[in-house]
Amino acid sequence: MVGPFLSRSLSAARGRCIADGVSAFSRGFSHVSSDSGEDANPGTAVDRRRRATRDEIRIRDRVRILQLKGGIAHVVLSRSSKLNSLDIQMFEAVAEAASRLGSDPDLARNLRAVVISGEGRAFSTGLDAKSVALSGPKSAMKILLERPSPYGGEDGIGNLAQDVCILWRRLPVPVIACLHGMCFGGGLQIALGADMRFSTPDCKLSIMESRWGLIPDMAASVCLRELVPIDVAKELTMTGRIITGEDARRVGLVTRCVDDPIEEAFRVAAEIAERSPDSVASAKELFQTTWTADEADCLRRETDLQMNLLETWNQLAASCRNFGVNLPYFNPK
Amino acid sequence: MVGPFLSRSLSAARGRCIADGVSAFSRGFSHVSSDSGEDANPGTAVDRRRRATRDEIRIRDRVRILQLKGGIAHVVLSRSSKLNSLDIQMFEAVAEAASRLGSDPDLARNLRAVVISGEGRAFSTGLDAKSVALSGPKSAMKILLERPSPYGGEDGIGNLAQDVCILWRRLPVPVIACLHGMCFGGGLQIALGADMRFSTPDCKLSIMESRWGLIPDMAASVCLRELVPIDVAKELTMTGRIITGEDARRVGLVTRCVDDPIEEAFRVAAEIAERSPDSVASAKELFQTTWTADEADCLRRETDLQMNLLETWNQLAASCRNFGVNLPYFNPK
Amino acid sequence: MVGPFLSRSLSAARGRCIADGVSAFSRGFSHVSSDSGEDANPGTAVDRRRRATRDEIRIRDRVRILQLKGGIAHVVLSRSSKLNSLDIQMFEAVAEAASRLGSDPDLARNLRAVVISGEGRAFSTGLDAKSVALSGPKSAMKILLERPSPYGGEDGIGNLAQDVCILWRRLPVPVIACLHGMCFGGGLQIALGADMRFSTPDCKLSIMESRWGLIPDMAASVCLRELVPIDVAKELTMTGRIITGEDARRVGLVTRCVDDPIEEAFRVAAEIAERSPDSVASAKELFQTTWTADEADCLRRETDLQMNLLETWNQLAASCRNFGVNLPYFNPK
């Protein structure tokens, strides 16, 4: 709530950033605003294909990370021959993608948003039961359920099955899942780990696990309570019913329905990239850490996070944009 | 999220169940799927009346429990001459019904779902103030407010007024309240204890207690936060305003509106009976125990519950249904 | 849930009130019911202007408190030349208004509801960045962020920036914010501290802080989780997007949209004034203190609060209104 303190001179603020050891300009002015670059309005399928020709990282032949202009990482589930269903390698590839986007300097440096989508006919149909069974249920269970997984880092709290969901929450940027075709079981839980879910109206969604005699154990209990009433969570989980994107929006499972979710995700990512990366990261952290916390803890956390934002370069740069002065942002150390 | 592990042979899985001391087949193949019995689609009022002629248990002349095919227990509030309002005997009968459905072997054995409805013109109009007053306010208060009540068992945390609501949450099966006519005060709180609420569009609902200078103290604070925003909870509680089923659906107080809530409840119960009773019970337990819990606790709980489901007979039976193989389920010990 | 216990005689109940040291009648029969006073249906703008000529308290030339008939305090943000934006004096005036309405005997005695609105073209456009900057950012920060603020009393947990929001939650009466024009940033967070928000359909709302490189730190983390899903909270906070009142209603940020929010607020305040002030205060306290609490704590709290309501004068008076007997209420000591 505390304002820009414009009386402080721009150079003073920048001075502080540099004094803090952030060699700001050495990083280049990469965070172009949405109205200053050719990709600002990501537009057509052609645009997207052109983006896709840029830097691309492949992980275990299951996930591709496209590094697009404007700091957007497009994570593509790329096992379309199997409807992006989850075999052990897919679990590992998704967790590794989320982990590397947070820790690999080349990927994390200028990151402003992550967009996740599925190649081919579906976002993901969930567990590839046959493959997991063939790979030996005992060893598969060990790999999936042993806590913590190797991907969560020092303060990891999830197993691999959960980390493909919750590691997206650890990233300091907005993560948007784009759903189309089918989004079932483990696939849906990956999407629930994102900050927002944009879906086609006719996408088919299901908390599918009960059809296999199981419960959703990939962080559904963390994510659903933040989104839907408990009667919705219970009914969808107990029945395993398949609903449409439009139904899912009505109950809160997806953020909204649009015909082109990836388009919409790029648009929102560009909108958020106008803001300071620090304030965006702090907003995400604030809500995730206080959603069920004690009231006094909430209030202290708000102030602590705010204190770290006040009078920084990025706070000033954000403020200046209100006056048409378009300074670049610098990601935190 | 972990799959069916179909490589394990069916007989091996069944062997484990039996080794666990579950004498499976002795219980009979009672859990018929929804498309294999005459009552699968419970259909017309005639059907329902015919069901009602089967096993019936009467409790204190206030509540009837009809044991229907497919493991459905239909709990009928049966004080229609007083619009199913709650005198002390009604409180006791409702708590006893919920308690016995969980603990009486004859009732609990093959139970797959509970449907609660009210006989006559209303679900329930709430407290029968006159009767409670005439029975002596001091002794009534003692009976209603002393904690724990005699109905909650060893780990009971509610008094009698609360147990008529929260004991439904303890049952390992879905509980669906069917609302029509009027659903006021204590009657509404009984309904809030159910996992889902189906209502006629014109049913009248009210958090009525403020009209008697009181607050809702029958677990409303546990249930409302799981369903509605706090401004809705405050406004309805402070005003005691009467709203329609349609209004109630819009704000989240009821799960949905249909013309024949009992019909819809039987339909959903049959849908859930297709799933493993263990996964259904675990889903209910998972959400109820983690809705406000610490994130790491949520994740551990998910995995713990899942471990108990994996590689059991019921998990296999659920999985087989996806391939058209219709094995029966066995309730847990 | 326990009823009125009408068998107790009216005089006995009143006797107890007086025995408790509440010299009831000395306070006068000020809580007229909504259908017995000229202002019951606050009606037209003319009515309102006439109300405004009654007792009025001005605080720092920023906030006016109008004491209206029926125990309604109308708090008017009165810095319309600056669109009710928040300079340091405005922060102090709002916190002082909330604090005094709770503690100043003249204001608190017969208080039944608080209605907050903004004078002129907007509810409030949030922080007056220029003024705060000119007043010296260092001292402004100290005043706004030092915890606890001087306004929260002995058990204060907020700083000044937060107290302009959360002190409304401490009042034992419903607080309704009436939004029109613009409601941005700190202005929106003041509104989030109210129990309900009524908005014009075309009011513009924004969690504006990210446009200044900041996060909402005026208790947004306490209030938003009670109202909206986390994806909504994240998207609105990260983007700083401006939405309409109608959009805000759809996602849960405002309670409802009406053409004349102040009119509607007076109507709801009168409706609630029909109920016992004690039960209304307890309902507010119940939900606020249990929304994220442990289940057993919720149940105990319900019963504890109820015990304090049972068999009091106000409980009896509320009950009598159901039989057309219109006894006055007396505020708690």
Short mmCIF file of N, CA, C and O in Angstrom, two decimals, chain B residues 3 13 16-17 31 35 50 68 88 109 152 164 172 176 207 229 251 268 281 287 289 303 313:
data_model
loop_
_atom_site.label_atom_id
_atom_site.label_comp_id
_atom_site.label_asym_id
_atom_site.label_seq_id
_atom_site.Cartn_x
_atom_site.Cartn_y
_atom_site.Cartn_z
N GLY B 3 -1.16 -46.23 -10.50
CA GLY B 3 -2.13 -47.00 -11.26
C GLY B 3 -2.49 -48.35 -10.70
O GLY B 3 -2.19 -48.66 -9.55
N ALA B 13 -4.04 -60.63 -5.49
CA ALA B 13 -4.64 -59.52 -4.76
C ALA B 13 -5.72 -60.03 -3.82
O ALA B 13 -5.81 -59.63 -2.66
N ARG B 16 -4.34 -61.56 -0.81
CA ARG B 16 -3.93 -60.63 0.23
C ARG B 16 -5.11 -60.19 1.08
O ARG B 16 -5.03 -60.11 2.29
N CYS B 17 -6.22 -59.90 0.43
CA CYS B 17 -7.40 -59.50 1.18
C CYS B 17 -7.77 -60.55 2.21
O CYS B 17 -8.02 -60.26 3.37
N HIS B 31 -22.82 -55.64 -3.61
CA HIS B 31 -22.67 -54.31 -4.22
C HIS B 31 -22.89 -54.36 -5.71
O HIS B 31 -21.97 -54.23 -6.49
N ASP B 35 -26.09 -50.70 -13.12
CA ASP B 35 -26.83 -51.15 -14.30
C ASP B 35 -27.21 -52.62 -14.20
O ASP B 35 -27.59 -53.23 -15.18
N ARG B 50 -41.86 -48.97 -3.00
CA ARG B 50 -41.58 -50.39 -2.91
C ARG B 50 -40.31 -50.62 -2.11
O ARG B 50 -40.23 -51.50 -1.27
N LEU B 68 -31.97 -50.04 1.55
CA LEU B 68 -32.34 -50.28 0.16
C LEU B 68 -31.26 -51.10 -0.53
O LEU B 68 -30.13 -51.23 -0.06
N ILE B 88 -36.16 -32.98 21.74
CA ILE B 88 -35.00 -33.71 22.26
C ILE B 88 -34.93 -35.13 21.67
O ILE B 88 -33.85 -35.59 21.28
N ARG B 109 -22.30 -52.92 7.41
CA ARG B 109 -21.54 -53.89 6.63
C ARG B 109 -21.46 -53.55 5.15
O ARG B 109 -20.40 -53.37 4.59
N GLY B 152 -20.98 -39.88 20.08
CA GLY B 152 -19.78 -39.69 19.26
C GLY B 152 -18.70 -40.74 19.46
O GLY B 152 -17.68 -40.70 18.78
N VAL B 164 -25.58 -34.27 15.71
CA VAL B 164 -26.57 -34.54 14.66
C VAL B 164 -26.08 -34.03 13.31
O VAL B 164 -26.59 -34.41 12.26
N PRO B 172 -17.99 -43.50 6.58
CA PRO B 172 -17.05 -43.69 5.47
C PRO B 172 -17.72 -43.76 4.11
O PRO B 172 -17.15 -44.30 3.17
N ILE B 176 -25.88 -37.74 1.48
CA ILE B 176 -26.52 -36.72 0.66
C ILE B 176 -27.83 -36.30 1.32
O ILE B 176 -28.69 -37.14 1.58
N ILE B 207 -30.63 -19.79 7.85
CA ILE B 207 -29.85 -19.92 9.09
C ILE B 207 -30.64 -19.10 10.10
O ILE B 207 -30.45 -17.90 10.24
N PRO B 229 -18.41 -18.13 0.88
CA PRO B 229 -17.57 -17.02 1.31
C PRO B 229 -18.08 -16.46 2.65
O PRO B 229 -19.26 -16.61 2.98
N VAL B 251 -25.13 -19.23 -3.95
CA VAL B 251 -24.09 -18.84 -3.00
C VAL B 251 -23.28 -20.03 -2.49
O VAL B 251 -22.30 -19.85 -1.79
N VAL B 268 -26.69 -40.37 -7.92
CA VAL B 268 -25.29 -40.11 -7.58
C VAL B 268 -24.74 -41.22 -6.68
O VAL B 268 -23.60 -41.65 -6.83
N ALA B 281 -14.20 -43.71 0.76
CA ALA B 281 -14.02 -43.36 2.18
C ALA B 281 -12.76 -42.52 2.38
O ALA B 281 -12.76 -41.55 3.15
N PHE B 287 -10.26 -34.95 2.41
CA PHE B 287 -10.64 -33.54 2.34
C PHE B 287 -11.04 -32.99 3.70
O PHE B 287 -10.71 -31.86 4.05
N THR B 289 -10.00 -33.86 6.64
CA THR B 289 -8.91 -33.71 7.61
C THR B 289 -7.83 -32.73 7.15
O THR B 289 -6.97 -32.36 7.93
N THR B 303 -0.48 -39.40 0.86
CA THR B 303 0.32 -40.60 0.57
C THR B 303 -0.04 -41.74 1.51
O THR B 303 -0.16 -42.89 1.09
N TRP B 313 -7.69 -55.75 -2.94
CA TRP B 313 -8.75 -56.32 -3.78
C TRP B 313 -9.62 -55.21 -4.37
O TRP B 313 -9.89 -55.18 -5.57
#
